[in-house]
Amino acid sequence: MEQLIKEAVRYLGYGKNAVDAQTLELIENSFRELQSAASRKSVYRIFHLSYMGGEQICFGNLEVKSKSLGKNLLGCDKIVLFGATLGVGVDQLLFRSSKTDMAKAVVLQACAAALLEEYCDECQDKIAEEMKKEDRFLRPRFSPGYGDFSIECQSNVIQMLDAAKTIGLTITESFMMVPSKSVTAVIGASKSAVQCHRQGCEVCGKRDCIYRR
């Protein structure tokens, strides 16, 4: 819980500033409500990864041009497509709070983001154990919309995962995921272990971001 609270505080934009007791209590209560409302589900599929030259890569029936994704996947021969959600119960909780208590709604949003990230980390750890059986090691998660990896690929990933059927995850025409507290990502797998951060802040160039760790 301590790490979850720390992440929620970061999402709230406190930076290095102290958090008052009232806000901490609200964060703790929000996590308790979210734990009751959440229905965690995840899905993943493994594809062979091909390099088409330049910044072009291919997996399954999808071709992607992305310099940042190509850098992330350098040396990988397989790719894991991953999706996870906290479920519609969390969306309903967020919606009710937005109508009655905006301060609480803001804190719930931050706590939900932290809870989702923790769940994704747990899922990736389990996938990593499975991939070790093939003597392969995982790279950091990389989601559509990050760097120059087009957000439009979100719908392709969801379709390739059959996420609507497997975990109830769909996408709107404007590439918003439903339920909203959901994630899709690709994860490279290589036969050599590479020292790299799983999280994004450590490798992000935006040094003045208020959400930075």
mmCIF file of C-alpha atoms in Angstrom:
data_model
loop_
_atom_site.group_PDB
_atom_site.id
_atom_site.type_symbol
_atom_site.label_atom_id
_atom_site.label_comp_id
_atom_site.label_asym_id
_atom_site.label_seq_id
_atom_site.Cartn_x
_atom_site.Cartn_y
_atom_site.Cartn_z
ATOM 1 C CA MET A 1 0.000 0.000 0.000
ATOM 2 C CA GLU A 2 2.855 2.396 0.755
ATOM 3 C CA GLN A 3 4.130 2.229 -2.835
ATOM 4 C CA LEU A 4 0.605 2.670 -4.207
ATOM 5 C CA ILE A 5 0.117 5.785 -2.074
ATOM 6 C CA LYS A 6 3.459 7.162 -3.272
ATOM 7 C CA GLU A 7 2.430 6.643 -6.903
ATOM 8 C CA ALA A 8 -0.984 8.244 -6.336
ATOM 9 C CA VAL A 9 0.700 11.293 -4.800
ATOM 10 C CA ARG A 10 2.942 11.515 -7.874
ATOM 11 C CA TYR A 11 -0.058 11.345 -10.210
ATOM 12 C CA LEU A 12 -1.665 14.146 -8.201
ATOM 13 C CA GLY A 13 1.313 16.332 -9.084
ATOM 14 C CA TYR A 14 2.674 16.982 -5.594
ATOM 15 C CA GLY A 15 6.266 16.482 -6.714
ATOM 16 C CA LYS A 16 8.514 16.807 -3.664
ATOM 17 C CA ASN A 17 5.925 18.780 -1.690
ATOM 18 C CA ALA A 18 4.515 17.324 1.519
ATOM 19 C CA VAL A 19 1.009 15.858 1.472
ATOM 20 C CA ASP A 20 -1.384 16.901 4.231
ATOM 21 C CA ALA A 21 -3.038 14.328 6.499
ATOM 22 C CA GLN A 22 -6.506 14.960 5.085
ATOM 23 C CA THR A 23 -5.360 14.192 1.536
ATOM 24 C CA LEU A 24 -3.522 11.064 2.673
ATOM 25 C CA GLU A 25 -6.671 9.821 4.371
ATOM 26 C CA LEU A 26 -8.664 10.512 1.202
ATOM 27 C CA ILE A 27 -6.094 8.553 -0.823
ATOM 28 C CA GLU A 28 -6.260 5.574 1.525
ATOM 29 C CA ASN A 29 -10.062 5.569 1.473
ATOM 30 C CA SER A 30 -10.031 5.850 -2.315
ATOM 31 C CA PHE A 31 -7.832 2.774 -2.630
ATOM 32 C CA ARG A 32 -10.195 0.806 -0.400
ATOM 33 C CA GLU A 33 -13.168 1.765 -2.586
ATOM 34 C CA LEU A 34 -11.264 0.963 -5.766
ATOM 35 C CA GLN A 35 -10.184 -2.435 -4.489
ATOM 36 C CA SER A 36 -13.847 -3.311 -3.943
ATOM 37 C CA ALA A 37 -14.985 -1.930 -7.315
ATOM 38 C CA ALA A 38 -12.171 -3.311 -9.474
ATOM 39 C CA SER A 39 -12.530 -6.412 -11.596
ATOM 40 C CA ARG A 40 -9.002 -6.932 -12.906
ATOM 41 C CA LYS A 41 -8.601 -8.781 -16.179
ATOM 42 C CA SER A 42 -5.701 -9.190 -18.590
ATOM 43 C CA VAL A 43 -4.803 -10.952 -21.811
ATOM 44 C CA TYR A 44 -1.648 -11.422 -23.842
ATOM 45 C CA ARG A 45 -0.530 -13.047 -27.080
ATOM 46 C CA ILE A 46 2.954 -13.699 -28.440
ATOM 47 C CA PHE A 47 3.964 -12.987 -32.046
ATOM 48 C CA HIS A 48 7.121 -13.352 -34.091
ATOM 49 C CA LEU A 49 8.782 -9.978 -34.681
ATOM 50 C CA SER A 50 10.151 -9.016 -38.095
ATOM 51 C CA TYR A 51 12.238 -5.990 -39.080
ATOM 52 C CA MET A 52 11.301 -4.540 -42.462
ATOM 53 C CA GLY A 53 14.171 -2.059 -42.714
ATOM 54 C CA GLY A 54 14.420 1.540 -41.616
ATOM 55 C CA GLU A 55 11.948 2.217 -38.803
ATOM 56 C CA GLN A 56 9.451 -0.408 -40.006
ATOM 57 C CA ILE A 57 8.615 -3.489 -37.936
ATOM 58 C CA CYS A 58 5.994 -6.194 -38.371
ATOM 59 C CA PHE A 59 4.179 -8.546 -36.000
ATOM 60 C CA GLY A 60 1.105 -10.584 -36.804
ATOM 61 C CA ASN A 61 -0.638 -8.758 -39.648
ATOM 62 C CA LEU A 62 0.406 -5.320 -38.391
ATOM 63 C CA GLU A 63 3.191 -3.165 -39.804
ATOM 64 C CA VAL A 64 4.337 -0.258 -37.642
ATOM 65 C CA LYS A 65 6.704 2.590 -38.406
ATOM 66 C CA SER A 66 8.141 3.982 -35.196
ATOM 67 C CA LYS A 67 11.681 4.996 -34.348
ATOM 68 C CA SER A 68 11.058 4.966 -30.593
ATOM 69 C CA LEU A 69 9.370 1.541 -30.634
ATOM 70 C CA GLY A 70 12.117 0.142 -32.863
ATOM 71 C CA LYS A 71 14.709 1.337 -30.352
ATOM 72 C CA ASN A 72 12.766 -0.285 -27.509
ATOM 73 C CA LEU A 73 12.573 -3.603 -29.409
ATOM 74 C CA LEU A 74 16.154 -3.668 -30.695
ATOM 75 C CA GLY A 75 17.498 -7.224 -30.501
ATOM 76 C CA CYS A 76 14.083 -8.817 -29.897
ATOM 77 C CA ASP A 77 12.753 -11.666 -32.043
ATOM 78 C CA LYS A 78 9.351 -11.994 -30.377
ATOM 79 C CA ILE A 79 6.788 -9.496 -29.154
ATOM 80 C CA VAL A 80 4.090 -9.785 -26.511
ATOM 81 C CA LEU A 81 0.816 -7.942 -27.115
ATOM 82 C CA PHE A 82 -0.742 -7.142 -23.757
ATOM 83 C CA GLY A 83 -4.024 -5.710 -22.526
ATOM 84 C CA ALA A 84 -5.346 -5.100 -19.010
ATOM 85 C CA THR A 85 -8.319 -3.392 -17.382
ATOM 86 C CA LEU A 86 -9.711 -2.591 -13.942
ATOM 87 C CA GLY A 87 -13.234 -3.139 -15.292
ATOM 88 C CA VAL A 88 -16.463 -1.176 -15.565
ATOM 89 C CA GLY A 89 -16.991 -1.029 -11.795
ATOM 90 C CA VAL A 90 -14.135 1.454 -11.477
ATOM 91 C CA ASP A 91 -15.598 3.619 -14.259
ATOM 92 C CA GLN A 92 -18.935 3.642 -12.449
ATOM 93 C CA LEU A 93 -17.259 4.669 -9.193
ATOM 94 C CA LEU A 94 -15.375 7.475 -10.955
ATOM 95 C CA PHE A 95 -18.548 8.695 -12.654
ATOM 96 C CA ARG A 96 -20.547 8.807 -9.401
ATOM 97 C CA SER A 97 -17.779 10.706 -7.635
ATOM 98 C CA SER A 98 -17.511 13.254 -10.452
ATOM 99 C CA LYS A 99 -21.194 14.118 -9.886
ATOM 100 C CA THR A 100 -20.991 14.475 -6.114
ATOM 101 C CA ASP A 101 -17.443 15.322 -5.001
ATOM 102 C CA MET A 102 -14.889 16.603 -7.538
ATOM 103 C CA ALA A 103 -12.022 16.617 -5.049
ATOM 104 C CA LYS A 104 -12.604 12.955 -4.320
ATOM 105 C CA ALA A 105 -13.007 12.245 -8.049
ATOM 106 C CA VAL A 106 -9.562 13.717 -8.772
ATOM 107 C CA VAL A 107 -7.967 11.575 -6.059
ATOM 108 C CA LEU A 108 -9.813 8.477 -7.279
ATOM 109 C CA GLN A 109 -8.477 9.074 -10.802
ATOM 110 C CA ALA A 110 -4.911 9.213 -9.495
ATOM 111 C CA CYS A 111 -5.376 6.138 -7.305
ATOM 112 C CA ALA A 112 -6.956 4.190 -10.161
ATOM 113 C CA ALA A 113 -3.981 5.010 -12.400
ATOM 114 C CA ALA A 114 -1.590 3.759 -9.712
ATOM 115 C CA LEU A 115 -3.650 0.609 -9.150
ATOM 116 C CA LEU A 116 -3.711 -0.164 -12.868
ATOM 117 C CA GLU A 117 0.047 0.324 -13.175
ATOM 118 C CA GLU A 118 0.659 -2.021 -10.241
ATOM 119 C CA TYR A 119 -1.598 -4.663 -11.820
ATOM 120 C CA CYS A 120 0.225 -4.359 -15.159
ATOM 121 C CA ASP A 121 3.559 -4.828 -13.372
ATOM 122 C CA GLU A 122 2.241 -7.978 -11.691
ATOM 123 C CA CYS A 123 1.014 -9.326 -15.040
ATOM 124 C CA GLN A 124 4.317 -8.573 -16.730
ATOM 125 C CA ASP A 125 6.218 -10.379 -13.975
ATOM 126 C CA LYS A 126 4.106 -13.496 -14.627
ATOM 127 C CA ILE A 127 4.656 -13.227 -18.396
ATOM 128 C CA ALA A 128 8.396 -12.868 -17.748
ATOM 129 C CA GLU A 129 8.389 -16.136 -15.804
ATOM 130 C CA GLU A 130 6.693 -17.880 -18.740
ATOM 131 C CA MET A 131 9.150 -16.427 -21.240
ATOM 132 C CA LYS A 132 12.103 -17.586 -19.135
ATOM 133 C CA LYS A 133 11.098 -21.131 -20.059
ATOM 134 C CA GLU A 134 12.052 -20.170 -23.635
ATOM 135 C CA ASP A 135 15.228 -18.456 -22.408
ATOM 136 C CA ARG A 136 13.847 -15.079 -23.318
ATOM 137 C CA PHE A 137 13.825 -11.821 -21.387
ATOM 138 C CA LEU A 138 11.274 -9.012 -21.520
ATOM 139 C CA ARG A 139 11.761 -5.342 -22.347
ATOM 140 C CA PRO A 140 9.700 -2.487 -20.859
ATOM 141 C CA ARG A 141 6.039 -2.095 -21.828
ATOM 142 C CA PHE A 142 5.494 0.313 -24.700
ATOM 143 C CA SER A 143 1.974 1.577 -25.355
ATOM 144 C CA PRO A 144 0.427 3.104 -28.490
ATOM 145 C CA GLY A 145 0.567 6.880 -28.187
ATOM 146 C CA TYR A 146 3.988 6.864 -26.499
ATOM 147 C CA GLY A 147 6.785 8.489 -28.496
ATOM 148 C CA ASP A 148 6.047 8.136 -32.208
ATOM 149 C CA PHE A 149 4.179 4.838 -31.777
ATOM 150 C CA SER A 150 0.846 5.935 -33.265
ATOM 151 C CA ILE A 151 -2.221 5.948 -30.990
ATOM 152 C CA GLU A 152 -4.129 4.583 -33.986
ATOM 153 C CA CYS A 153 -2.391 1.231 -33.425
ATOM 154 C CA GLN A 154 -4.458 0.924 -30.232
ATOM 155 C CA SER A 155 -7.390 -0.505 -32.179
ATOM 156 C CA ASN A 156 -5.134 -3.009 -33.988
ATOM 157 C CA VAL A 157 -3.695 -4.290 -30.728
ATOM 158 C CA ILE A 158 -7.153 -4.648 -29.184
ATOM 159 C CA GLN A 159 -8.359 -6.538 -32.251
ATOM 160 C CA MET A 160 -5.332 -8.850 -32.315
ATOM 161 C CA LEU A 161 -5.916 -9.644 -28.634
ATOM 162 C CA ASP A 162 -9.648 -10.173 -29.220
ATOM 163 C CA ALA A 163 -9.850 -8.008 -26.100
ATOM 164 C CA ALA A 164 -13.571 -7.274 -26.383
ATOM 165 C CA LYS A 165 -14.322 -10.949 -25.900
ATOM 166 C CA THR A 166 -11.502 -11.905 -23.552
ATOM 167 C CA ILE A 167 -11.477 -8.997 -21.068
ATOM 168 C CA GLY A 168 -14.354 -6.719 -22.156
ATOM 169 C CA LEU A 169 -12.042 -4.010 -23.499
ATOM 170 C CA THR A 170 -13.170 -1.948 -26.503
ATOM 171 C CA ILE A 171 -12.137 1.315 -28.154
ATOM 172 C CA THR A 172 -14.035 4.340 -29.442
ATOM 173 C CA GLU A 173 -13.558 6.067 -32.794
ATOM 174 C CA SER A 174 -11.395 8.655 -31.026
ATOM 175 C CA PHE A 175 -9.157 5.854 -29.637
ATOM 176 C CA MET A 176 -10.417 6.108 -26.064
ATOM 177 C CA MET A 177 -10.538 2.774 -24.262
ATOM 178 C CA VAL A 178 -13.661 1.464 -22.555
ATOM 179 C CA PRO A 179 -13.398 0.814 -19.610
ATOM 180 C CA SER A 180 -11.268 3.917 -19.253
ATOM 181 C CA LYS A 181 -8.845 2.466 -16.691
ATOM 182 C CA SER A 182 -7.293 0.082 -19.172
ATOM 183 C CA VAL A 183 -3.950 -0.358 -20.909
ATOM 184 C CA THR A 184 -2.656 -1.932 -24.080
ATOM 185 C CA ALA A 185 1.048 -2.355 -24.725
ATOM 186 C CA VAL A 186 3.665 -4.285 -26.609
ATOM 187 C CA ILE A 187 6.562 -5.950 -24.810
ATOM 188 C CA GLY A 188 9.679 -7.078 -26.625
ATOM 189 C CA ALA A 189 11.248 -10.466 -25.853
ATOM 190 C CA SER A 190 14.877 -11.254 -26.629
ATOM 191 C CA LYS A 191 17.324 -14.065 -25.916
ATOM 192 C CA SER A 192 19.676 -11.686 -24.152
ATOM 193 C CA ALA A 193 19.036 -9.926 -20.875
ATOM 194 C CA VAL A 194 19.275 -6.141 -21.197
ATOM 195 C CA GLN A 195 19.526 -3.803 -18.239
ATOM 196 C CA CYS A 196 16.601 -1.423 -18.694
ATOM 197 C CA HIS A 197 13.961 0.328 -16.619
ATOM 198 C CA ARG A 198 10.463 -1.066 -16.733
ATOM 199 C CA GLN A 199 8.905 2.280 -15.986
ATOM 200 C CA GLY A 200 8.906 5.224 -18.363
ATOM 201 C CA CYS A 201 9.965 8.252 -16.274
ATOM 202 C CA GLU A 202 13.581 7.153 -16.045
ATOM 203 C CA VAL A 203 14.052 7.220 -19.812
ATOM 204 C CA CYS A 204 11.733 10.130 -20.669
ATOM 205 C CA GLY A 205 13.407 13.335 -21.792
ATOM 206 C CA LYS A 206 10.752 15.659 -20.300
ATOM 207 C CA ARG A 207 12.706 16.670 -17.214
ATOM 208 C CA ASP A 208 10.267 19.386 -16.105
ATOM 209 C CA CYS A 209 7.220 17.062 -15.918
ATOM 210 C CA ILE A 210 5.358 17.496 -12.619
ATOM 211 C CA TYR A 211 4.508 13.779 -12.612
ATOM 212 C CA ARG A 212 8.138 12.684 -12.867
ATOM 213 C CA ARG A 213 9.471 10.247 -10.302
#
